[in-house]
PDB file of N, CA and C in Angstrom:
ATOM      1  N   UNK A  30     138.492  14.438-130.865  1.00  0.00           N
ATOM      2  CA  UNK A  30     137.301  14.923-129.995  1.00  0.00           C
ATOM      3  C   UNK A  30     137.478  14.603-128.998  1.00  0.00           C
ATOM      4  N   UNK A  31     137.329  13.053-128.409  1.00  0.00           N
ATOM      5  CA  UNK A  31     137.211  12.589-127.278  1.00  0.00           C
ATOM      6  C   UNK A  31     138.274  12.722-126.530  1.00  0.00           C
ATOM      7  N   UNK A  32     139.567  12.495-126.900  1.00  0.00           N
ATOM      8  CA  UNK A  32     140.795  12.779-126.230  1.00  0.00           C
ATOM      9  C   UNK A  32     140.859  14.132-125.638  1.00  0.00           C
ATOM     10  N   UNK A  33     140.643  15.297-126.373  1.00  0.00           N
ATOM     11  CA  UNK A  33     140.322  16.375-125.777  1.00  0.00           C
ATOM     12  C   UNK A  33     139.786  16.958-124.930  1.00  0.00           C
ATOM     13  N   UNK A  34     138.514  16.276-124.697  1.00  0.00           N
ATOM     14  CA  UNK A  34     137.392  16.129-123.436  1.00  0.00           C
ATOM     15  C   UNK A  34     138.190  15.664-122.371  1.00  0.00           C
ATOM     16  N   UNK A  35     138.438  14.315-122.663  1.00  0.00           N
ATOM     17  CA  UNK A  35     139.005  13.775-121.209  1.00  0.00           C
ATOM     18  C   UNK A  35     140.190  14.826-121.105  1.00  0.00           C
ATOM     19  N   UNK A  36     140.740  15.118-121.596  1.00  0.00           N
ATOM     20  CA  UNK A  36     142.282  16.246-121.051  1.00  0.00           C
ATOM     21  C   UNK A  36     141.511  17.294-120.533  1.00  0.00           C
ATOM     22  N   UNK A  37     140.638  17.956-120.865  1.00  0.00           N
ATOM     23  CA  UNK A  37     140.166  19.296-120.658  1.00  0.00           C
ATOM     24  C   UNK A  37     139.238  18.980-119.051  1.00  0.00           C
ATOM     25  N   UNK A  38     138.708  18.169-119.172  1.00  0.00           N
ATOM     26  CA  UNK A  38     137.392  18.052-118.011  1.00  0.00           C
ATOM     27  C   UNK A  38     138.074  16.828-117.466  1.00  0.00           C
ATOM     28  N   UNK A  39     137.134  16.674-116.035  1.00  0.00           N
ATOM     29  CA  UNK A  39     137.569  15.651-115.095  1.00  0.00           C
ATOM     30  C   UNK A  39     136.415  14.590-115.699  1.00  0.00           C
ATOM     31  N   UNK A  40     137.049  13.432-115.870  1.00  0.00           N
ATOM     32  CA  UNK A  40     135.858  12.412-116.127  1.00  0.00           C
ATOM     33  C   UNK A  40     135.638  11.598-114.902  1.00  0.00           C
ATOM     34  N   UNK A  41     134.396  11.128-114.459  1.00  0.00           N
ATOM     35  CA  UNK A  41     133.880  10.606-113.268  1.00  0.00           C
ATOM     36  C   UNK A  41     133.160   9.631-113.526  1.00  0.00           C
ATOM     37  N   UNK A  42     133.509   8.137-113.068  1.00  0.00           N
ATOM     38  CA  UNK A  42     132.692   7.129-113.409  1.00  0.00           C
ATOM     39  C   UNK A  42     131.500   7.182-112.733  1.00  0.00           C
ATOM     40  N   UNK A  43     130.318   6.766-113.303  1.00  0.00           N
ATOM     41  CA  UNK A  43     129.030   6.759-112.790  1.00  0.00           C
ATOM     42  C   UNK A  43     128.594   5.622-112.249  1.00  0.00           C
ATOM     43  N   UNK A  44     127.839   5.462-111.154  1.00  0.00           N
ATOM     44  CA  UNK A  44     127.687   4.004-110.585  1.00  0.00           C
ATOM     45  C   UNK A  44     126.230   4.019-111.203  1.00  0.00           C
ATOM     46  N   UNK A  45     126.294   2.298-111.794  1.00  0.00           N
ATOM     47  CA  UNK A  45     125.457   1.781-112.345  1.00  0.00           C
ATOM     48  C   UNK A  45     124.133   0.859-111.275  1.00  0.00           C
ATOM     49  N   UNK A  46     122.940   1.170-111.176  1.00  0.00           N
ATOM     50  CA  UNK A  46     121.750   0.669-110.137  1.00  0.00           C
ATOM     51  C   UNK A  46     120.883   0.095-110.640  1.00  0.00           C
ATOM     52  N   UNK A  47     120.165  -0.704-110.036  1.00  0.00           N
ATOM     53  CA  UNK A  47     118.880  -1.634-110.736  1.00  0.00           C
ATOM     54  C   UNK A  47     117.875  -0.504-110.304  1.00  0.00           C
ATOM     55  N   UNK A  48     117.907   0.323-109.807  1.00  0.00           N
ATOM     56  CA  UNK A  48     116.314   1.144-109.478  1.00  0.00           C
ATOM     57  C   UNK A  48     116.601   2.150-109.032  1.00  0.00           C
ATOM     58  N   UNK A  49     115.979   3.468-108.969  1.00  0.00           N
ATOM     59  CA  UNK A  49     116.123   4.549-108.324  1.00  0.00           C
ATOM     60  C   UNK A  49     115.488   6.072-108.279  1.00  0.00           C
ATOM     61  N   UNK A  50     114.803   6.506-107.295  1.00  0.00           N
ATOM     62  CA  UNK A  50     113.900   7.402-107.037  1.00  0.00           C
ATOM     63  C   UNK A  50     114.194   8.614-107.639  1.00  0.00           C
ATOM     64  N   UNK A  51     113.570   9.248-108.717  1.00  0.00           N
ATOM     65  CA  UNK A  51     113.772  10.190-109.435  1.00  0.00           C
ATOM     66  C   UNK A  51     112.177  11.115-109.322  1.00  0.00           C
ATOM     67  N   UNK A  52     112.419  12.212-108.452  1.00  0.00           N
ATOM     68  CA  UNK A  52     111.049  13.067-108.452  1.00  0.00           C
ATOM     69  C   UNK A  52     109.992  12.436-108.236  1.00  0.00           C
ATOM     70  N   UNK A  53     109.808  11.635-107.212  1.00  0.00           N
ATOM     71  CA  UNK A  53     108.534  10.913-106.759  1.00  0.00           C
ATOM     72  C   UNK A  53     108.426   9.387-107.280  1.00  0.00           C
ATOM     73  N   UNK A  54     109.279   8.949-108.805  1.00  0.00           N
ATOM     74  CA  UNK A  54     108.800   7.729-109.350  1.00  0.00           C
ATOM     75  C   UNK A  54     109.891   7.379-109.450  1.00  0.00           C
ATOM     76  N   UNK A  55     109.451   5.900-109.155  1.00  0.00           N
ATOM     77  CA  UNK A  55     110.787   4.576-109.099  1.00  0.00           C
ATOM     78  C   UNK A  55     111.183   4.552-110.282  1.00  0.00           C
ATOM     79  N   UNK A  56     112.448   4.583-110.750  1.00  0.00           N
ATOM     80  CA  UNK A  56     112.937   3.947-112.204  1.00  0.00           C
ATOM     81  C   UNK A  56     113.842   2.875-112.117  1.00  0.00           C
ATOM     82  N   UNK A  57     113.431   1.634-112.823  1.00  0.00           N
ATOM     83  CA  UNK A  57     113.876   0.643-112.749  1.00  0.00           C
ATOM     84  C   UNK A  57     115.010   0.856-113.896  1.00  0.00           C
ATOM     85  N   UNK A  58     115.921  -0.242-114.127  1.00  0.00           N
ATOM     86  CA  UNK A  58     116.746  -0.442-114.736  1.00  0.00           C
ATOM     87  C   UNK A  58     116.054  -1.500-116.408  1.00  0.00           C
ATOM     88  N   UNK A  59     115.160  -2.389-115.727  1.00  0.00           N
ATOM     89  CA  UNK A  59     114.672  -2.931-116.860  1.00  0.00           C
ATOM     90  C   UNK A  59     113.402  -2.126-117.682  1.00  0.00           C
ATOM     91  N   UNK A  60     113.051  -0.900-117.465  1.00  0.00           N
ATOM     92  CA  UNK A  60     111.958  -0.215-117.872  1.00  0.00           C
ATOM     93  C   UNK A  60     110.681  -0.541-117.176  1.00  0.00           C
ATOM     94  N   UNK A  61     109.964  -0.115-118.113  1.00  0.00           N
ATOM     95  CA  UNK A  61     108.358  -0.487-117.422  1.00  0.00           C
ATOM     96  C   UNK A  61     107.874   0.480-116.144  1.00  0.00           C
ATOM     97  N   UNK A  62     106.739   0.179-115.845  1.00  0.00           N
ATOM     98  CA  UNK A  62     105.903   1.107-114.677  1.00  0.00           C
ATOM     99  C   UNK A  62     105.328   0.519-113.882  1.00  0.00           C
ATOM    100  N   UNK A  63     105.686  -0.914-113.434  1.00  0.00           N
ATOM    101  CA  UNK A  63     105.077  -1.805-112.408  1.00  0.00           C
ATOM    102  C   UNK A  63     105.181  -1.185-111.403  1.00  0.00           C
ATOM    103  N   UNK A  64     106.739  -1.159-111.182  1.00  0.00           N
ATOM    104  CA  UNK A  64     107.337  -1.088-109.943  1.00  0.00           C
ATOM    105  C   UNK A  64     106.879   0.619-109.426  1.00  0.00           C
ATOM    106  N   UNK A  65     107.133   1.351-110.578  1.00  0.00           N
ATOM    107  CA  UNK A  65     106.627   2.998-110.055  1.00  0.00           C
ATOM    108  C   UNK A  65     105.279   2.989-109.615  1.00  0.00           C
ATOM    109  N   UNK A  66     104.120   2.295-110.153  1.00  0.00           N
ATOM    110  CA  UNK A  66     102.891   1.929-109.903  1.00  0.00           C
ATOM    111  C   UNK A  66     102.496   1.797-108.482  1.00  0.00           C
ATOM    112  N   UNK A  67     103.246   0.703-108.040  1.00  0.00           N
ATOM    113  CA  UNK A  67     103.355  -0.056-106.789  1.00  0.00           C
ATOM    114  C   UNK A  67     103.740   0.869-105.843  1.00  0.00           C
ATOM    115  N   UNK A  68     104.936   1.669-106.071  1.00  0.00           N
ATOM    116  CA  UNK A  68     105.167   2.650-105.022  1.00  0.00           C
ATOM    117  C   UNK A  68     104.099   3.875-105.127  1.00  0.00           C
ATOM    118  N   UNK A  69     103.689   3.931-105.840  1.00  0.00           N
ATOM    119  CA  UNK A  69     102.850   5.385-106.008  1.00  0.00           C
ATOM    120  C   UNK A  69     101.663   4.787-105.662  1.00  0.00           C
ATOM    121  N   UNK A  70     100.999   3.640-105.588  1.00  0.00           N
ATOM    122  CA  UNK A  70     100.348   3.062-104.646  1.00  0.00           C
ATOM    123  C   UNK A  70      99.976   3.064-102.973  1.00  0.00           C
ATOM    124  N   UNK A  71     100.955   2.708-102.786  1.00  0.00           N
ATOM    125  CA  UNK A  71     101.653   2.817-101.482  1.00  0.00           C
ATOM    126  C   UNK A  71     101.493   4.171-100.710  1.00  0.00           C
ATOM    127  N   UNK A  72     102.229   4.859-101.722  1.00  0.00           N
ATOM    128  CA  UNK A  72     102.087   6.183-101.238  1.00  0.00           C
ATOM    129  C   UNK A  72     100.782   6.760-101.175  1.00  0.00           C
ATOM    130  N   UNK A  73      99.922   6.556-102.219  1.00  0.00           N
ATOM    131  CA  UNK A  73      98.580   7.311-102.087  1.00  0.00           C
ATOM    132  C   UNK A  73      97.535   6.468-100.741  1.00  0.00           C
ATOM    133  N   UNK A  74      98.055   5.289-100.698  1.00  0.00           N
ATOM    134  CA  UNK A  74      97.492   5.034 -99.188  1.00  0.00           C
ATOM    135  C   UNK A  74      97.634   5.666 -97.985  1.00  0.00           C
ATOM    136  N   UNK A  75      98.852   5.935 -97.985  1.00  0.00           N
ATOM    137  CA  UNK A  75      99.778   6.701 -97.089  1.00  0.00           C
ATOM    138  C   UNK A  75      98.893   8.219 -96.898  1.00  0.00           C
ATOM    139  N   UNK A  76      98.779   8.949 -97.949  1.00  0.00           N
ATOM    140  CA  UNK A  76      97.635   9.827 -98.254  1.00  0.00           C
ATOM    141  C   UNK A  76      96.410  10.088 -97.593  1.00  0.00           C
ATOM    142  N   UNK A  77      95.771   8.417 -98.259  1.00  0.00           N
ATOM    143  CA  UNK A  77      94.547   8.221 -97.571  1.00  0.00           C
ATOM    144  C   UNK A  77      94.348   7.987 -96.056  1.00  0.00           C
ATOM    145  N   UNK A  78      95.270   7.662 -95.327  1.00  0.00           N
ATOM    146  CA  UNK A  78      95.363   7.781 -94.178  1.00  0.00           C
ATOM    147  C   UNK A  78      95.852   8.978 -93.382  1.00  0.00           C
ATOM    148  N   UNK A  79      96.551   9.356 -94.183  1.00  0.00           N
ATOM    149  CA  UNK A  79      96.961  11.455 -93.330  1.00  0.00           C
ATOM    150  C   UNK A  79      95.388  11.507 -93.050  1.00  0.00           C
ATOM    151  N   UNK A  80      94.669  11.470 -94.131  1.00  0.00           N
ATOM    152  CA  UNK A  80      93.395  12.245 -94.231  1.00  0.00           C
ATOM    153  C   UNK A  80      92.349  11.309 -93.671  1.00  0.00           C
ATOM    154  N   UNK A  81      92.326  10.427 -93.282  1.00  0.00           N
ATOM    155  CA  UNK A  81      91.468   9.387 -92.522  1.00  0.00           C
ATOM    156  C   UNK A  81      90.295  10.126 -92.042  1.00  0.00           C
ATOM    157  N   UNK A  82      90.610  11.326 -90.829  1.00  0.00           N
ATOM    158  CA  UNK A  82      89.967  11.951 -89.715  1.00  0.00           C
ATOM    159  C   UNK A  82      88.760  12.682 -90.515  1.00  0.00           C
ATOM    160  N   UNK A  83      89.480  13.218 -92.025  1.00  0.00           N
ATOM    161  CA  UNK A  83      88.572  14.254 -92.419  1.00  0.00           C
ATOM    162  C   UNK A  83      87.773  13.796 -93.238  1.00  0.00           C
ATOM    163  N   UNK A  84      87.886  12.147 -93.932  1.00  0.00           N
ATOM    164  CA  UNK A  84      87.045  11.724 -94.897  1.00  0.00           C
ATOM    165  C   UNK A  84      86.215  10.570 -94.369  1.00  0.00           C
ATOM    166  N   UNK A  85      86.364  10.623 -92.902  1.00  0.00           N
ATOM    167  CA  UNK A  85      85.469   9.755 -91.951  1.00  0.00           C
ATOM    168  C   UNK A  85      84.452  11.051 -90.939  1.00  0.00           C
ATOM    169  N   UNK A  86      84.371  11.815 -91.062  1.00  0.00           N
ATOM    170  CA  UNK A  86      84.034  12.874 -90.403  1.00  0.00           C
ATOM    171  C   UNK A  86      83.226  13.252 -90.938  1.00  0.00           C
ATOM    172  N   UNK A  87      81.780  12.906 -89.894  1.00  0.00           N
ATOM    173  CA  UNK A  87      80.159  12.767 -89.863  1.00  0.00           C
ATOM    174  C   UNK A  87      79.613  14.753 -90.618  1.00  0.00           C
ATOM    175  N   UNK A  88      80.418  15.463 -90.111  1.00  0.00           N
ATOM    176  CA  UNK A  88      80.353  16.955 -90.475  1.00  0.00           C
ATOM    177  C   UNK A  88      80.441  17.150 -91.606  1.00  0.00           C
ATOM    178  N   UNK A  89      80.907  16.746 -92.454  1.00  0.00           N
ATOM    179  CA  UNK A  89      80.972  17.114 -94.056  1.00  0.00           C
ATOM    180  C   UNK A  89      80.261  16.211 -95.070  1.00  0.00           C
ATOM    181  N   UNK A  90      79.868  16.602 -96.378  1.00  0.00           N
ATOM    182  CA  UNK A  90      79.004  16.307 -96.702  1.00  0.00           C
ATOM    183  C   UNK A  90      79.861  15.275 -97.476  1.00  0.00           C
ATOM    184  N   UNK A  91      79.422  14.418 -98.579  1.00  0.00           N
ATOM    185  CA  UNK A  91      79.637  13.325 -99.059  1.00  0.00           C
ATOM    186  C   UNK A  91      80.626  14.099-100.295  1.00  0.00           C
ATOM    187  N   UNK A  92      79.680  15.026-100.855  1.00  0.00           N
ATOM    188  CA  UNK A  92      80.401  15.585-102.060  1.00  0.00           C
ATOM    189  C   UNK A  92      81.926  16.799-101.654  1.00  0.00           C
ATOM    190  N   UNK A  93      82.091  17.138-100.431  1.00  0.00           N
ATOM    191  CA  UNK A  93      83.002  17.914 -99.848  1.00  0.00           C
ATOM    192  C   UNK A  93      84.140  16.638 -99.539  1.00  0.00           C
ATOM    193  N   UNK A  94      83.817  15.529 -99.152  1.00  0.00           N
ATOM    194  CA  UNK A  94      84.755  14.517 -98.722  1.00  0.00           C
ATOM    195  C   UNK A  94      85.388  13.837-100.100  1.00  0.00           C
ATOM    196  N   UNK A  95      84.645  13.734-101.360  1.00  0.00           N
ATOM    197  CA  UNK A  95      85.081  13.202-102.665  1.00  0.00           C
ATOM    198  C   UNK A  95      85.924  14.659-103.176  1.00  0.00           C
ATOM    199  N   UNK A  96      85.414  15.750-102.952  1.00  0.00           N
ATOM    200  CA  UNK A  96      86.295  16.677-103.599  1.00  0.00           C
ATOM    201  C   UNK A  96      88.020  16.613-102.639  1.00  0.00           C
ATOM    202  N   UNK A  97      87.596  16.600-101.338  1.00  0.00           N
ATOM    203  CA  UNK A  97      89.181  16.650-100.710  1.00  0.00           C
ATOM    204  C   UNK A  97      89.934  15.449-101.447  1.00  0.00           C
ATOM    205  N   UNK A  98      89.243  14.103-101.530  1.00  0.00           N
ATOM    206  CA  UNK A  98      90.064  12.811-101.961  1.00  0.00           C
ATOM    207  C   UNK A  98      90.412  13.262-103.434  1.00  0.00           C
ATOM    208  N   UNK A  99      89.809  14.096-104.393  1.00  0.00           N
ATOM    209  CA  UNK A  99      90.325  14.236-105.705  1.00  0.00           C
ATOM    210  C   UNK A  99      91.439  15.155-105.430  1.00  0.00           C
ATOM    211  N   UNK A 100      91.293  15.894-105.050  1.00  0.00           N
ATOM    212  CA  UNK A 100      92.298  17.524-104.755  1.00  0.00           C
ATOM    213  C   UNK A 100      93.694  16.642-104.404  1.00  0.00           C
ATOM    214  N   UNK A 101      93.326  15.860-103.292  1.00  0.00           N
ATOM    215  CA  UNK A 101      94.411  15.617-102.322  1.00  0.00           C
ATOM    216  C   UNK A 101      95.350  14.185-102.598  1.00  0.00           C
ATOM    217  N   UNK A 102      94.488  13.050-102.849  1.00  0.00           N
ATOM    218  CA  UNK A 102      95.179  11.945-102.886  1.00  0.00           C
ATOM    219  C   UNK A 102      95.057  11.229-104.556  1.00  0.00           C
ATOM    220  N   UNK A 103      93.918  11.952-105.136  1.00  0.00           N
ATOM    221  CA  UNK A 103      94.286  11.370-106.464  1.00  0.00           C
ATOM    222  C   UNK A 103      95.116  12.204-107.510  1.00  0.00           C
ATOM    223  N   UNK A 104      95.195  13.712-107.138  1.00  0.00           N
ATOM    224  CA  UNK A 104      96.234  14.379-107.933  1.00  0.00           C
ATOM    225  C   UNK A 104      97.561  13.367-107.475  1.00  0.00           C
ATOM    226  N   UNK A 105      97.878  13.138-106.046  1.00  0.00           N
ATOM    227  CA  UNK A 105      99.131  12.613-105.859  1.00  0.00           C
ATOM    228  C   UNK A 105      99.320  11.369-106.656  1.00  0.00           C
ATOM    229  N   UNK A 106      98.387  10.475-107.045  1.00  0.00           N
ATOM    230  CA  UNK A 106      98.675   9.297-107.564  1.00  0.00           C
ATOM    231  C   UNK A 106      98.885   9.388-109.010  1.00  0.00           C
ATOM    232  N   UNK A 107      98.330  10.382-109.697  1.00  0.00           N
ATOM    233  CA  UNK A 107      98.558  10.529-110.680  1.00  0.00           C
ATOM    234  C   UNK A 107      99.902  11.306-111.393  1.00  0.00           C
ATOM    235  N   UNK A 108     100.347  11.963-110.095  1.00  0.00           N
ATOM    236  CA  UNK A 108     101.608  12.564-110.443  1.00  0.00           C
ATOM    237  C   UNK A 108     102.490  12.148-111.063  1.00  0.00           C
ATOM    238  N   UNK A 109     102.852  12.521-112.491  1.00  0.00           N
ATOM    239  CA  UNK A 109     103.973  11.742-113.368  1.00  0.00           C
ATOM    240  C   UNK A 109     103.557  10.923-114.037  1.00  0.00           C
ATOM    241  N   UNK A 110     102.583  10.462-113.866  1.00  0.00           N
ATOM    242  CA  UNK A 110     102.234   9.041-114.389  1.00  0.00           C
ATOM    243  C   UNK A 110     102.173   9.178-116.173  1.00  0.00           C
ATOM    244  N   UNK A 111     102.048  10.586-116.517  1.00  0.00           N
ATOM    245  CA  UNK A 111     101.988  10.536-118.099  1.00  0.00           C
ATOM    246  C   UNK A 111     103.482  10.659-118.837  1.00  0.00           C
ATOM    247  N   UNK A 112     104.543  10.317-117.838  1.00  0.00           N
ATOM    248  CA  UNK A 112     105.897   9.963-118.383  1.00  0.00           C
ATOM    249  C   UNK A 112     106.291   8.356-117.478  1.00  0.00           C
ATOM    250  N   UNK A 113     105.556   7.969-117.752  1.00  0.00           N
ATOM    251  CA  UNK A 113     105.748   6.358-117.136  1.00  0.00           C
ATOM    252  C   UNK A 113     105.991   5.577-118.569  1.00  0.00           C
ATOM    253  N   UNK A 114     106.917   4.791-118.945  1.00  0.00           N
ATOM    254  CA  UNK A 114     106.911   3.666-120.110  1.00  0.00           C
ATOM    255  C   UNK A 114     106.446   2.540-119.487  1.00  0.00           C
ATOM    256  N   UNK A 115     104.889   2.651-119.940  1.00  0.00           N
ATOM    257  CA  UNK A 115     104.033   1.489-119.906  1.00  0.00           C
ATOM    258  C   UNK A 115     104.226   0.453-121.152  1.00  0.00           C
ATOM    259  N   UNK A 116     104.454  -0.789-120.545  1.00  0.00           N
ATOM    260  CA  UNK A 116     104.794  -1.960-121.475  1.00  0.00           C
ATOM    261  C   UNK A 116     103.134  -2.713-121.820  1.00  0.00           C
ATOM    262  N   UNK A 117     103.390  -3.474-122.751  1.00  0.00           N
ATOM    263  CA  UNK A 117     102.305  -4.403-122.466  1.00  0.00           C
ATOM    264  C   UNK A 117     102.326  -5.637-121.540  1.00  0.00           C
ATOM    265  N   UNK A 118     103.269  -6.080-120.822  1.00  0.00           N
ATOM    266  CA  UNK A 118     102.828  -6.658-119.785  1.00  0.00           C
ATOM    267  C   UNK A 118     102.393  -6.055-118.605  1.00  0.00           C
ATOM    268  N   UNK A 119     103.012  -5.220-118.431  1.00  0.00           N
ATOM    269  CA  UNK A 119     102.560  -3.871-117.540  1.00  0.00           C
ATOM    270  C   UNK A 119     101.024  -3.756-117.352  1.00  0.00           C
ATOM    271  N   UNK A 120     100.234  -3.689-118.451  1.00  0.00           N
ATOM    272  CA  UNK A 120      98.885  -3.223-118.923  1.00  0.00           C
ATOM    273  C   UNK A 120      97.871  -4.771-118.484  1.00  0.00           C
ATOM    274  N   UNK A 121      99.100  -6.004-118.865  1.00  0.00           N
ATOM    275  CA  UNK A 121      98.158  -6.784-118.426  1.00  0.00           C
ATOM    276  C   UNK A 121      98.183  -6.902-116.909  1.00  0.00           C
ATOM    277  N   UNK A 122      99.347  -6.668-116.234  1.00  0.00           N
ATOM    278  CA  UNK A 122      99.197  -7.172-115.131  1.00  0.00           C
ATOM    279  C   UNK A 122      98.568  -6.372-113.714  1.00  0.00           C
ATOM    280  N   UNK A 123      98.489  -4.890-114.280  1.00  0.00           N
ATOM    281  CA  UNK A 123      97.499  -4.008-113.510  1.00  0.00           C
ATOM    282  C   UNK A 123      96.081  -4.434-113.833  1.00  0.00           C
ATOM    283  N   UNK A 124      95.776  -5.261-114.888  1.00  0.00           N
ATOM    284  CA  UNK A 124      94.679  -5.168-115.495  1.00  0.00           C
ATOM    285  C   UNK A 124      93.804  -4.432-116.103  1.00  0.00           C
ATOM    286  N   UNK A 125      94.289  -3.708-117.317  1.00  0.00           N
ATOM    287  CA  UNK A 125      93.565  -3.029-117.878  1.00  0.00           C
ATOM    288  C   UNK A 125      94.459  -3.060-119.568  1.00  0.00           C
ATOM    289  N   UNK A 126      93.806  -3.135-120.404  1.00  0.00           N
ATOM    290  CA  UNK A 126      94.014  -3.451-121.795  1.00  0.00           C
ATOM    291  C   UNK A 126      93.385  -2.865-122.912  1.00  0.00           C
TER     292      UNK A 126
END
């Protein structure tokens, strides 16, 4: 069956890489989630910098600023986190056990 498949369709060689981005997540060959967590945290700080004028505005209440942070920054930080393959060493490295 494998020979039939190879004859009927073109077989292409896939490139093997150490890490790549897929849907905003950094996926590494060794598994784990530390690199993805670090990449997501860096991107989260970029979102905070984008919103700095809103978050430091004196005209907005503390509740409104917190809601903007929760909707824009926290949702961005948590996107895709349920699919991360977290290892025991990853939990120790990020400080949660």
